[in-house]
Short mmCIF file of N, CA and C in Angstrom, two decimals:
data_model
loop_
_atom_site.label_atom_id
_atom_site.label_comp_id
_atom_site.label_asym_id
_atom_site.label_seq_id
_atom_site.Cartn_x
_atom_site.Cartn_y
_atom_site.Cartn_z
N UNK A 7 0.60 -1.24 0.08
CA UNK A 7 -0.32 0.04 0.11
C UNK A 7 0.90 1.19 0.16
N UNK A 8 0.64 2.44 -0.82
CA UNK A 8 1.46 3.28 -0.79
C UNK A 8 0.48 4.36 0.05
N UNK A 9 1.48 5.37 0.36
CA UNK A 9 0.47 6.30 1.31
C UNK A 9 1.15 7.64 0.50
N UNK A 10 0.50 8.74 1.05
CA UNK A 10 1.16 10.36 0.40
C UNK A 10 2.04 10.56 1.47
N UNK A 11 1.87 10.16 2.58
CA UNK A 11 2.90 10.65 3.52
C UNK A 11 4.16 10.70 3.49
N UNK A 12 4.96 11.66 3.98
CA UNK A 12 6.53 11.60 3.53
C UNK A 12 7.10 10.51 4.40
N UNK A 13 6.86 10.63 5.52
CA UNK A 13 7.32 9.38 6.70
C UNK A 13 6.23 8.49 7.21
N UNK A 14 5.41 7.38 6.63
CA UNK A 14 4.81 6.84 6.60
C UNK A 14 5.10 5.75 7.78
N UNK A 15 6.60 5.73 8.17
CA UNK A 15 6.93 4.92 9.48
C UNK A 15 6.32 5.26 10.75
N UNK A 16 6.07 7.03 10.87
CA UNK A 16 5.98 7.39 12.01
C UNK A 16 4.67 7.25 12.71
N UNK A 17 3.93 6.53 11.60
CA UNK A 17 2.35 6.58 12.18
C UNK A 17 2.58 5.15 13.10
N UNK A 18 3.43 4.70 13.10
CA UNK A 18 3.74 3.57 14.18
C UNK A 18 3.55 4.12 15.65
N UNK A 19 3.97 5.39 15.44
CA UNK A 19 4.29 6.27 16.98
C UNK A 19 3.19 7.24 17.28
N UNK A 20 1.97 7.15 16.68
CA UNK A 20 0.87 7.95 16.76
C UNK A 20 0.54 8.47 18.36
N UNK A 21 0.70 7.17 19.22
CA UNK A 21 0.25 7.41 20.91
C UNK A 21 1.32 8.27 21.52
N UNK A 22 2.41 8.29 20.87
CA UNK A 22 3.35 9.19 21.29
C UNK A 22 3.22 10.78 21.12
N UNK A 23 2.63 10.77 19.97
CA UNK A 23 2.16 12.16 19.77
C UNK A 23 1.15 12.42 20.31
N UNK A 24 0.26 12.05 20.60
CA UNK A 24 -1.04 12.10 21.71
C UNK A 24 -0.41 12.38 23.05
N UNK A 25 0.35 11.46 23.40
CA UNK A 25 1.18 11.85 24.80
C UNK A 25 1.76 13.47 24.79
N UNK A 26 2.51 13.61 23.87
CA UNK A 26 3.07 14.89 23.91
C UNK A 26 2.04 15.93 24.13
N UNK A 27 0.79 15.80 23.11
CA UNK A 27 -0.29 16.71 23.38
C UNK A 27 -0.68 17.03 24.61
N UNK A 28 -1.00 15.63 25.12
CA UNK A 28 -1.62 15.30 26.44
C UNK A 28 -0.67 16.33 27.51
N UNK A 29 0.42 15.98 27.75
CA UNK A 29 1.07 16.46 28.90
C UNK A 29 1.40 18.05 28.52
N UNK A 30 1.76 18.50 27.61
CA UNK A 30 1.91 20.07 27.17
C UNK A 30 0.76 20.71 27.46
N UNK A 31 -0.71 20.21 27.29
CA UNK A 31 -1.74 20.88 27.71
C UNK A 31 -2.06 20.35 29.20
N UNK A 32 -1.40 19.85 29.74
CA UNK A 32 -1.99 19.77 31.21
C UNK A 32 -0.83 20.59 31.91
N UNK A 33 0.29 20.60 31.37
CA UNK A 33 1.45 21.66 32.08
C UNK A 33 0.79 23.18 31.88
N UNK A 34 -0.02 23.29 30.72
CA UNK A 34 -0.23 25.03 30.40
C UNK A 34 -1.32 25.14 31.61
N UNK A 35 -2.72 24.25 31.67
CA UNK A 35 -3.37 24.61 32.65
C UNK A 35 -3.00 24.32 34.28
N UNK A 36 -1.88 23.82 34.46
CA UNK A 36 -1.36 23.80 35.91
C UNK A 36 -0.69 25.15 35.92
N UNK A 37 0.18 25.57 34.85
CA UNK A 37 0.78 26.64 34.73
C UNK A 37 -0.23 27.95 35.37
N UNK A 38 -1.42 27.93 34.43
CA UNK A 38 -2.71 28.90 34.89
C UNK A 38 -2.89 29.13 36.26
N UNK A 39 -3.04 27.81 36.86
CA UNK A 39 -3.44 27.84 38.21
C UNK A 39 -2.20 28.23 38.99
N UNK A 40 -0.88 28.06 38.81
CA UNK A 40 0.03 28.31 39.87
C UNK A 40 0.18 30.00 39.57
N UNK A 41 0.17 30.54 38.47
CA UNK A 41 -0.02 31.94 38.24
C UNK A 41 -1.33 32.61 38.89
N UNK A 42 -2.24 31.99 38.79
CA UNK A 42 -3.17 32.74 39.43
C UNK A 42 -3.06 32.69 41.23
N UNK A 43 -2.48 31.73 41.64
CA UNK A 43 -2.46 31.54 42.76
C UNK A 43 -1.24 32.26 43.40
N UNK A 44 0.07 32.54 42.60
CA UNK A 44 0.86 33.19 43.25
C UNK A 44 0.58 35.02 42.84
N UNK A 45 0.07 35.51 41.90
CA UNK A 45 -0.19 36.35 41.40
C UNK A 45 -1.67 37.02 41.57
N UNK A 46 -2.78 36.05 41.43
CA UNK A 46 -3.89 36.17 41.51
C UNK A 46 -4.78 37.30 41.32
N UNK A 47 -5.98 37.08 40.86
CA UNK A 47 -6.88 37.96 40.57
C UNK A 47 -7.76 37.65 41.82
N UNK A 48 -7.52 37.83 42.99
CA UNK A 48 -8.50 37.60 43.96
C UNK A 48 -9.74 38.32 44.46
N UNK A 49 -10.04 39.72 43.44
CA UNK A 49 -10.91 40.38 43.52
C UNK A 49 -12.07 39.82 42.80
N UNK A 50 -11.94 38.84 41.94
CA UNK A 50 -12.85 38.47 41.12
C UNK A 50 -13.04 36.35 41.38
N UNK A 51 -14.44 36.62 42.25
CA UNK A 51 -14.50 35.20 43.05
C UNK A 51 -14.66 34.14 42.23
N UNK A 52 -15.28 33.97 40.69
CA UNK A 52 -15.54 33.06 39.86
C UNK A 52 -14.37 32.68 39.38
N UNK A 53 -13.36 33.87 39.54
CA UNK A 53 -11.92 33.12 38.95
C UNK A 53 -11.24 32.02 40.14
N UNK A 54 -11.29 32.34 41.34
CA UNK A 54 -11.02 31.82 42.41
C UNK A 54 -11.35 30.28 42.38
N UNK A 55 -12.63 29.72 41.89
CA UNK A 55 -13.11 28.65 41.56
C UNK A 55 -12.37 27.78 40.04
N UNK A 56 -12.18 28.56 38.84
CA UNK A 56 -12.14 28.28 38.20
C UNK A 56 -10.69 27.71 37.87
N UNK A 57 -9.87 28.59 38.41
CA UNK A 57 -8.51 28.37 38.04
C UNK A 57 -7.79 27.15 38.90
N UNK A 58 -8.24 26.97 39.96
CA UNK A 58 -8.23 25.44 40.81
C UNK A 58 -8.65 24.12 39.76
N UNK A 59 -9.85 24.41 39.39
CA UNK A 59 -10.21 23.31 38.44
C UNK A 59 -9.41 23.23 37.17
N UNK A 60 -9.24 24.36 36.63
CA UNK A 60 -8.05 24.40 35.69
C UNK A 60 -6.80 23.41 36.22
N UNK A 61 -6.27 23.61 37.02
CA UNK A 61 -5.08 22.99 37.94
C UNK A 61 -5.45 21.74 38.11
N UNK A 62 -6.34 21.42 38.39
CA UNK A 62 -6.73 19.95 39.31
C UNK A 62 -7.09 19.02 37.82
N UNK A 63 -7.84 19.57 36.44
CA UNK A 63 -8.13 19.13 35.66
C UNK A 63 -6.59 19.01 34.73
N UNK A 64 -5.54 19.81 34.74
CA UNK A 64 -4.18 19.99 34.31
C UNK A 64 -3.53 18.81 34.69
N UNK A 65 -3.20 18.56 36.18
CA UNK A 65 -2.58 17.33 36.79
C UNK A 65 -3.26 16.07 36.29
N UNK A 66 -4.56 16.07 36.03
CA UNK A 66 -5.07 14.75 35.85
C UNK A 66 -4.64 14.42 34.30
N UNK A 67 -4.73 15.53 33.52
CA UNK A 67 -4.09 15.33 32.33
C UNK A 67 -2.78 15.11 31.97
N UNK A 68 -2.21 15.59 32.70
CA UNK A 68 -0.70 15.08 32.60
C UNK A 68 -0.49 13.50 33.15
N UNK A 69 -1.16 12.95 34.05
CA UNK A 69 -0.84 11.68 34.62
C UNK A 69 -1.65 10.87 33.39
N UNK A 70 -2.50 11.43 32.85
CA UNK A 70 -3.40 10.44 32.13
C UNK A 70 -4.61 9.71 32.90
N UNK A 71 -5.24 10.51 33.99
CA UNK A 71 -6.13 9.85 34.56
C UNK A 71 -7.24 10.60 34.54
N UNK A 72 -8.38 9.83 34.24
CA UNK A 72 -9.70 10.49 33.60
C UNK A 72 -9.68 11.28 32.80
N UNK A 73 -9.07 11.10 31.79
CA UNK A 73 -8.37 12.18 30.76
C UNK A 73 -9.76 12.68 30.01
N UNK A 74 -10.62 11.76 29.48
CA UNK A 74 -11.63 12.69 28.85
C UNK A 74 -12.39 13.40 29.59
N UNK A 75 -12.72 13.04 30.94
CA UNK A 75 -13.45 13.98 31.51
C UNK A 75 -12.91 15.24 32.24
N UNK A 76 -11.63 15.00 32.25
CA UNK A 76 -10.78 16.61 32.51
C UNK A 76 -10.69 17.25 31.41
N UNK A 77 -10.59 16.87 29.75
CA UNK A 77 -10.51 17.52 29.03
C UNK A 77 -11.95 18.15 28.42
N UNK A 78 -12.90 17.46 29.29
CA UNK A 78 -14.35 18.30 28.71
C UNK A 78 -14.55 19.54 29.77
N UNK A 79 -13.78 19.40 30.84
CA UNK A 79 -13.91 20.32 31.62
C UNK A 79 -13.01 21.72 31.17
N UNK A 80 -11.97 21.27 30.62
CA UNK A 80 -10.66 22.45 30.75
C UNK A 80 -11.08 23.09 28.92
N UNK A 81 -11.71 21.93 27.88
CA UNK A 81 -12.26 22.44 26.85
C UNK A 81 -13.35 23.53 27.12
N UNK A 82 -14.54 23.44 27.97
CA UNK A 82 -15.36 23.91 28.22
C UNK A 82 -15.06 25.17 28.55
N UNK A 83 -14.20 25.27 29.72
CA UNK A 83 -13.56 26.47 30.33
C UNK A 83 -12.84 27.42 29.31
N UNK A 84 -12.07 26.82 28.57
CA UNK A 84 -11.36 27.64 27.58
C UNK A 84 -12.43 28.21 26.61
N UNK A 85 -13.38 27.32 26.20
CA UNK A 85 -14.40 28.20 25.21
C UNK A 85 -14.87 29.40 25.82
N UNK A 86 -15.60 29.11 26.83
CA UNK A 86 -15.95 30.54 27.72
C UNK A 86 -14.90 31.32 27.87
N UNK A 87 -13.90 31.19 28.05
CA UNK A 87 -12.75 31.92 28.03
C UNK A 87 -12.28 33.05 27.27
N UNK A 88 -12.65 32.30 25.94
CA UNK A 88 -12.23 32.96 24.78
C UNK A 88 -13.47 34.09 24.31
N UNK A 89 -14.63 33.56 24.51
CA UNK A 89 -15.81 34.44 24.51
C UNK A 89 -15.72 35.76 25.45
N UNK A 90 -15.30 35.27 26.73
CA UNK A 90 -15.08 36.24 27.84
C UNK A 90 -14.14 37.32 27.12
N UNK A 91 -12.73 37.00 26.73
CA UNK A 91 -12.04 37.71 26.46
C UNK A 91 -12.15 38.48 24.89
N UNK A 92 -13.16 38.07 24.51
CA UNK A 92 -13.29 38.47 22.83
C UNK A 92 -14.23 39.85 23.54
N UNK A 93 -15.30 39.24 24.04
CA UNK A 93 -16.28 40.19 24.65
C UNK A 93 -16.01 41.47 25.78
N UNK A 94 -15.03 40.94 26.41
CA UNK A 94 -14.70 41.93 27.48
C UNK A 94 -13.20 41.83 27.67
N UNK A 95 -12.28 42.33 27.05
CA UNK A 95 -11.11 42.19 27.09
C UNK A 95 -10.11 42.36 28.54
N UNK A 96 -11.11 43.19 29.56
CA UNK A 96 -10.39 43.31 30.62
C UNK A 96 -10.61 42.12 31.55
N UNK A 97 -11.64 41.02 31.35
CA UNK A 97 -11.92 40.35 32.29
C UNK A 97 -10.57 39.26 32.62
N UNK A 98 -10.01 38.95 31.37
CA UNK A 98 -8.99 37.93 31.48
C UNK A 98 -7.72 38.89 31.06
N UNK A 99 -6.55 38.88 31.82
CA UNK A 99 -5.53 39.95 31.56
C UNK A 99 -4.49 39.51 30.30
N UNK A 100 -4.14 38.58 30.19
CA UNK A 100 -2.97 38.56 29.32
C UNK A 100 -3.41 37.91 27.91
N UNK A 101 -3.76 36.59 27.80
CA UNK A 101 -3.57 35.83 26.65
C UNK A 101 -4.88 36.20 25.49
N UNK A 102 -4.42 35.90 24.23
CA UNK A 102 -5.86 36.28 23.50
C UNK A 102 -6.79 35.44 23.00
N UNK A 103 -8.21 35.70 22.61
CA UNK A 103 -9.15 34.68 22.50
C UNK A 103 -8.61 33.53 21.58
N UNK A 104 -7.74 33.76 20.49
CA UNK A 104 -7.18 32.78 19.69
C UNK A 104 -6.65 31.60 20.71
N UNK A 105 -5.53 32.07 21.46
CA UNK A 105 -5.07 31.25 22.57
C UNK A 105 -5.95 30.25 23.09
N UNK A 106 -6.91 30.90 23.52
CA UNK A 106 -8.03 30.02 24.72
C UNK A 106 -8.72 29.08 23.38
N UNK A 107 -9.01 29.88 22.05
CA UNK A 107 -9.60 28.78 21.25
C UNK A 107 -8.64 27.53 21.06
N UNK A 108 -7.49 27.98 20.83
CA UNK A 108 -6.38 26.91 20.61
C UNK A 108 -6.44 25.93 21.43
N UNK A 109 -6.60 26.36 22.90
CA UNK A 109 -6.58 25.02 23.92
C UNK A 109 -7.79 24.51 23.98
N UNK A 110 -8.92 24.98 23.71
CA UNK A 110 -10.24 24.45 23.70
C UNK A 110 -10.17 23.24 22.73
N UNK A 111 -9.60 23.67 21.54
CA UNK A 111 -9.58 22.68 20.31
C UNK A 111 -8.78 21.27 20.65
N UNK A 112 -7.71 21.81 21.29
CA UNK A 112 -6.48 20.69 21.85
C UNK A 112 -7.54 19.88 22.68
N UNK A 113 -7.83 20.37 23.85
CA UNK A 113 -8.76 19.76 24.74
C UNK A 113 -9.66 19.02 23.98
N UNK A 114 -10.39 19.26 23.42
CA UNK A 114 -11.67 18.50 22.67
C UNK A 114 -10.85 17.40 21.91
N UNK A 115 -10.04 17.66 21.12
CA UNK A 115 -9.15 16.73 20.47
C UNK A 115 -8.68 15.40 21.04
N UNK A 116 -8.24 15.63 22.40
CA UNK A 116 -8.01 14.75 23.28
C UNK A 116 -9.42 14.10 23.73
N UNK A 117 -10.12 14.40 23.68
CA UNK A 117 -11.26 14.01 24.18
C UNK A 117 -11.44 12.64 22.98
N UNK A 118 -11.39 12.87 21.97
CA UNK A 118 -11.56 12.00 20.94
C UNK A 118 -10.24 11.09 20.62
N UNK A 119 -9.56 11.50 20.93
CA UNK A 119 -7.91 10.76 20.68
C UNK A 119 -7.48 9.94 21.53
N UNK A 120 -8.22 10.04 22.70
CA UNK A 120 -7.60 9.20 24.07
C UNK A 120 -6.46 9.84 24.58
N UNK A 121 -6.08 9.04 25.58
CA UNK A 121 -4.96 9.89 26.47
C UNK A 121 -3.55 9.46 25.70
N UNK A 122 -3.43 8.67 25.07
CA UNK A 122 -1.92 8.60 24.64
C UNK A 122 -1.22 7.58 25.36
N UNK A 123 0.17 7.25 25.01
CA UNK A 123 1.02 6.60 25.75
C UNK A 123 1.17 7.08 27.17
N UNK A 124 1.69 6.18 27.98
CA UNK A 124 2.04 6.51 29.77
C UNK A 124 0.85 7.19 29.98
N UNK A 125 -0.17 6.58 29.98
CA UNK A 125 -1.27 7.18 30.74
C UNK A 125 -1.71 6.01 31.74
N UNK A 126 -2.31 6.54 32.57
CA UNK A 126 -3.47 5.62 33.33
C UNK A 126 -4.55 5.00 32.80
N UNK A 127 -5.05 5.94 32.37
CA UNK A 127 -6.41 5.30 31.51
C UNK A 127 -6.26 4.83 30.13
N UNK A 128 -5.37 4.03 30.02
CA UNK A 128 -4.90 3.35 28.48
C UNK A 128 -6.43 2.50 28.25
N UNK A 129 -6.87 2.50 27.23
CA UNK A 129 -7.82 1.36 26.66
C UNK A 129 -7.31 -0.04 26.92
N UNK A 130 -8.22 -0.77 27.42
CA UNK A 130 -7.61 -2.26 27.50
C UNK A 130 -8.04 -2.93 26.26
#
């Protein structure tokens, strides 16, 4: 069988690609939590709930435990964050709506791709 891909042998390592996506995404969410807890926006009460939820979900994503549930949470939060940043830029201080959309899409991609390699919830 002939493929159009330049490196068809790399398809054998698809689970590693999903692993890299999963771990990178998880560390971004844990970083959000860490930055909020050290520099926080403590005057906005709803953020005091959202950021720990992102951090816990990010930690679950990193280790690959309940990955699909965690990415539903992070994808939903990032979708709402993109709309909030787009409609009222002062609500979320740093990143652009495009960045939040990218995080939401990556989260929802993991919902369908699974946890990848080196995860606790590998399919049996």
